[in-house]
PDB file of C-alpha atoms in Angstrom:
ATOM      1  CA  MET R   1      94.860  69.658  95.327  1.00  0.00           C
ATOM      2  CA  ASN R   2      98.176  70.436  93.950  1.00  0.00           C
ATOM      3  CA  ILE R   3      98.911  74.042  93.085  1.00  0.00           C
ATOM      4  CA  PRO R   4     101.949  73.005  90.613  1.00  0.00           C
ATOM      5  CA  GLU R   5     103.652  76.511  90.927  1.00  0.00           C
ATOM      6  CA  ILE R   6     102.407  80.407  92.669  1.00  0.00           C
ATOM      7  CA  LYS R   7     105.175  82.720  93.097  1.00  0.00           C
ATOM      8  CA  HIS R   8     105.334  86.548  94.468  1.00  0.00           C
ATOM      9  CA  ASP R   9     107.156  89.585  93.597  1.00  0.00           C
ATOM     10  CA  ILE R  10     107.406  92.761  96.385  1.00  0.00           C
ATOM     11  CA  VAL R  11     109.849  95.580  94.588  1.00  0.00           C
ATOM     12  CA  ILE R  12     112.597  96.703  97.498  1.00  0.00           C
ATOM     13  CA  PRO R  13     112.235 100.414  97.628  1.00  0.00           C
ATOM     14  CA  GLU R  14     115.937 102.977  97.504  1.00  0.00           C
ATOM     15  CA  GLY R  15     117.568 102.873 100.503  1.00  0.00           C
ATOM     16  CA  ILE R  16     116.780  99.141 101.950  1.00  0.00           C
ATOM     17  CA  SER R  17     118.637  96.092 101.570  1.00  0.00           C
ATOM     18  CA  VAL R  18     116.028  92.212 102.920  1.00  0.00           C
ATOM     19  CA  ALA R  19     118.995  89.631 103.368  1.00  0.00           C
ATOM     20  CA  TYR R  20     117.977  85.692 103.601  1.00  0.00           C
ATOM     21  CA  GLN R  21     120.317  83.519 105.673  1.00  0.00           C
ATOM     22  CA  ASP R  22     119.692  80.314 107.628  1.00  0.00           C
ATOM     23  CA  GLY R  23     115.879  80.590 107.627  1.00  0.00           C
ATOM     24  CA  GLU R  24     116.005  84.340 108.948  1.00  0.00           C
ATOM     25  CA  CYS R  25     115.122  87.563 106.573  1.00  0.00           C
ATOM     26  CA  SER R  26     115.991  90.791 108.141  1.00  0.00           C
ATOM     27  CA  VAL R  27     115.224  93.963 106.524  1.00  0.00           C
ATOM     28  CA  LYS R  28     117.110  97.342 107.143  1.00  0.00           C
ATOM     29  CA  GLY R  29     116.442 100.523 106.185  1.00  0.00           C
ATOM     30  CA  PRO R  30     116.541 104.350 107.493  1.00  0.00           C
ATOM     31  CA  ARG R  31     114.122 103.137 110.781  1.00  0.00           C
ATOM     32  CA  GLY R  32     116.006 100.731 111.906  1.00  0.00           C
ATOM     33  CA  GLU R  33     116.185  96.561 112.024  1.00  0.00           C
ATOM     34  CA  LEU R  34     113.460  94.302 111.326  1.00  0.00           C
ATOM     35  CA  THR R  35     114.283  90.804 111.715  1.00  0.00           C
ATOM     36  CA  ARG R  36     111.467  87.336 111.121  1.00  0.00           C
ATOM     37  CA  ARG R  37     112.117  83.404 110.739  1.00  0.00           C
ATOM     38  CA  MET R  38     110.722  82.909 107.660  1.00  0.00           C
ATOM     39  CA  TYR R  39     111.336  78.779 106.893  1.00  0.00           C
ATOM     40  CA  ASP R  40     109.052  76.125 105.435  1.00  0.00           C
ATOM     41  CA  VAL R  41     110.450  72.621 103.540  1.00  0.00           C
ATOM     42  CA  LYS R  42     108.117  73.315 100.325  1.00  0.00           C
ATOM     43  CA  LEU R  43     108.566  77.478  99.926  1.00  0.00           C
ATOM     44  CA  LYS R  44     111.400  79.311  98.916  1.00  0.00           C
ATOM     45  CA  LEU R  45     112.289  83.178  98.974  1.00  0.00           C
ATOM     46  CA  GLU R  46     114.915  84.612  97.093  1.00  0.00           C
ATOM     47  CA  THR R  47     116.520  87.529  97.131  1.00  0.00           C
ATOM     48  CA  SER R  48     118.154  90.432  94.805  1.00  0.00           C
ATOM     49  CA  GLU R  49     118.786  93.793  94.679  1.00  0.00           C
ATOM     50  CA  GLU R  50     115.145  94.817  93.963  1.00  0.00           C
ATOM     51  CA  ILE R  51     113.213  91.856  94.214  1.00  0.00           C
ATOM     52  CA  VAL R  52     112.336  89.781  96.811  1.00  0.00           C
ATOM     53  CA  SER R  53     110.947  86.536  95.989  1.00  0.00           C
ATOM     54  CA  VAL R  54     108.608  83.575  97.416  1.00  0.00           C
ATOM     55  CA  SER R  55     108.411  81.037  96.421  1.00  0.00           C
ATOM     56  CA  GLY R  56     106.348  77.258  96.218  1.00  0.00           C
ATOM     57  CA  LYS R  57     105.496  74.525  93.727  1.00  0.00           C
ATOM     58  CA  ASN R  58     103.098  72.153  94.067  1.00  0.00           C
ATOM     59  CA  VAL R  59     102.036  73.492  97.091  1.00  0.00           C
ATOM     60  CA  ARG R  60      98.430  72.450  99.071  1.00  0.00           C
ATOM     61  CA  ARG R  61      95.656  75.399 100.601  1.00  0.00           C
ATOM     62  CA  LYS R  62      98.229  75.772 103.434  1.00  0.00           C
ATOM     63  CA  GLY R  63     101.062  76.659 101.524  1.00  0.00           C
ATOM     64  CA  LYS R  64      99.444  78.670  99.137  1.00  0.00           C
ATOM     65  CA  ALA R  65      98.087  80.722 102.227  1.00  0.00           C
ATOM     66  CA  LEU R  66     101.629  80.735 104.658  1.00  0.00           C
ATOM     67  CA  LEU R  67     102.889  82.172 100.855  1.00  0.00           C
ATOM     68  CA  GLY R  68     100.328  85.155 101.574  1.00  0.00           C
ATOM     69  CA  THR R  69     101.088  85.722 104.398  1.00  0.00           C
ATOM     70  CA  TRP R  70     104.982  85.785 104.150  1.00  0.00           C
ATOM     71  CA  LYS R  71     104.549  88.356 101.848  1.00  0.00           C
ATOM     72  CA  ALA R  72     102.786  90.830 104.048  1.00  0.00           C
ATOM     73  CA  HIS R  73     105.099  90.350 106.669  1.00  0.00           C
ATOM     74  CA  LEU R  74     107.758  91.095 104.274  1.00  0.00           C
ATOM     75  CA  ASN R  75     105.712  94.206 103.237  1.00  0.00           C
ATOM     76  CA  ASN R  76     104.908  95.223 106.186  1.00  0.00           C
ATOM     77  CA  MET R  77     108.840  94.866 107.382  1.00  0.00           C
ATOM     78  CA  ILE R  78     109.696  96.758 104.389  1.00  0.00           C
ATOM     79  CA  ASN R  79     107.347  99.627 105.144  1.00  0.00           C
ATOM     80  CA  GLY R  80     108.166  99.579 109.163  1.00  0.00           C
ATOM     81  CA  VAL R  81     111.798 100.309 108.100  1.00  0.00           C
ATOM     82  CA  ASN R  82     111.354 103.216 105.434  1.00  0.00           C
ATOM     83  CA  SER R  83     108.444 105.494 107.033  1.00  0.00           C
ATOM     84  CA  GLY R  84     107.121 103.593 110.922  1.00  0.00           C
ATOM     85  CA  PHE R  85     103.679 102.734 111.688  1.00  0.00           C
ATOM     86  CA  ARG R  86     101.019 105.159 113.976  1.00  0.00           C
ATOM     87  CA  TYR R  87      98.365 103.276 115.500  1.00  0.00           C
ATOM     88  CA  GLU R  88      95.440 105.320 117.118  1.00  0.00           C
ATOM     89  CA  MET R  89      92.846 102.736 119.968  1.00  0.00           C
ATOM     90  CA  LYS R  90      90.798 104.821 121.524  1.00  0.00           C
ATOM     91  CA  VAL R  91      89.296 104.396 125.356  1.00  0.00           C
ATOM     92  CA  VAL R  92      85.567 102.789 125.815  1.00  0.00           C
ATOM     93  CA  TYR R  93      83.409 101.056 128.477  1.00  0.00           C
ATOM     94  CA  SER R  94      80.256 100.398 129.146  1.00  0.00           C
ATOM     95  CA  HIS R  95      79.820  99.691 133.034  1.00  0.00           C
ATOM     96  CA  PHE R  96      83.002 100.612 134.528  1.00  0.00           C
ATOM     97  CA  PRO R  97      84.541 104.017 133.910  1.00  0.00           C
ATOM     98  CA  MET R  98      88.669 103.009 132.495  1.00  0.00           C
ATOM     99  CA  LYS R  99      91.325 105.695 133.382  1.00  0.00           C
ATOM    100  CA  VAL R 100      94.671 105.003 130.403  1.00  0.00           C
ATOM    101  CA  ALA R 101      97.775 106.996 131.598  1.00  0.00           C
ATOM    102  CA  VAL R 102     101.268 106.662 131.170  1.00  0.00           C
ATOM    103  CA  LYS R 103     104.092 106.535 133.718  1.00  0.00           C
ATOM    104  CA  GLY R 104     107.015 106.084 132.496  1.00  0.00           C
ATOM    105  CA  ASP R 105     108.193 103.699 129.785  1.00  0.00           C
ATOM    106  CA  VAL R 106     104.723 101.221 131.252  1.00  0.00           C
ATOM    107  CA  VAL R 107     100.917 102.407 130.261  1.00  0.00           C
ATOM    108  CA  VAL R 108      99.025 101.788 133.139  1.00  0.00           C
ATOM    109  CA  ILE R 109      94.679 100.491 132.827  1.00  0.00           C
ATOM    110  CA  ASP R 110      92.885 101.585 136.205  1.00  0.00           C
ATOM    111  CA  ASN R 111      89.602  99.966 137.259  1.00  0.00           C
ATOM    112  CA  TYR R 112      89.800  97.480 133.545  1.00  0.00           C
ATOM    113  CA  LEU R 113      86.190  95.476 133.922  1.00  0.00           C
ATOM    114  CA  GLY R 114      85.756  96.470 137.330  1.00  0.00           C
ATOM    115  CA  GLU R 115      89.109  94.788 138.447  1.00  0.00           C
ATOM    116  CA  LYS R 116      90.877  96.722 142.228  1.00  0.00           C
ATOM    117  CA  ALA R 117      94.536  96.017 140.902  1.00  0.00           C
ATOM    118  CA  PRO R 118      96.019  98.065 137.385  1.00  0.00           C
ATOM    119  CA  ARG R 119      97.215  96.487 134.686  1.00  0.00           C
ATOM    120  CA  ASN R 120     100.732  97.892 133.405  1.00  0.00           C
ATOM    121  CA  ALA R 121     101.631  96.753 129.887  1.00  0.00           C
ATOM    122  CA  VAL R 122     105.171  97.775 128.970  1.00  0.00           C
ATOM    123  CA  ILE R 123     106.283 100.492 125.991  1.00  0.00           C
ATOM    124  CA  VAL R 124     108.177  98.385 123.773  1.00  0.00           C
ATOM    125  CA  GLY R 125     111.769  99.480 122.127  1.00  0.00           C
ATOM    126  CA  GLU R 126     111.585 103.462 120.426  1.00  0.00           C
ATOM    127  CA  SER R 127     107.547 103.669 120.490  1.00  0.00           C
ATOM    128  CA  LYS R 128     106.073 106.711 121.526  1.00  0.00           C
ATOM    129  CA  VAL R 129     102.688 106.771 123.311  1.00  0.00           C
ATOM    130  CA  VAL R 130     100.274 109.680 124.235  1.00  0.00           C
ATOM    131  CA  VAL R 131      97.166 109.873 126.219  1.00  0.00           C
ATOM    132  CA  LYS R 132      93.999 112.934 125.345  1.00  0.00           C
ATOM    133  CA  GLY R 133      91.384 111.654 127.056  1.00  0.00           C
ATOM    134  CA  LYS R 134      89.945 108.668 125.636  1.00  0.00           C
ATOM    135  CA  ASP R 135      92.441 108.507 122.439  1.00  0.00           C
ATOM    136  CA  ILE R 136      95.845 107.103 122.592  1.00  0.00           C
TER     137      ILE R 136
END
């Protein structure tokens, strides 16, 4: 069943600019710039100074889901360039005790599931990682 028309509007805060050209959406703000490819034949993304509109006509279930996804991505991009994100994790294990440490720009996980070789995760961009006991 087709939905005749669906539209989501996102308000752009002051100090943030959103541009959409050739399927690429870029958001600039005080904490940097984020770019994401957002293109679909049946969906439209329009920008103005204060509002970003995501709309579609005669969309089905998957098109409606994609509109909601685009709206969530845009909200997250605006939030990220405006105030940034903070994630907290906790190291939990059942049998094999793990050790997590930061060495330079790499997070090293020792004894993951009893493995002999350590696992390495590269820290991307300007992210900061702090390990305090079991909290990351």
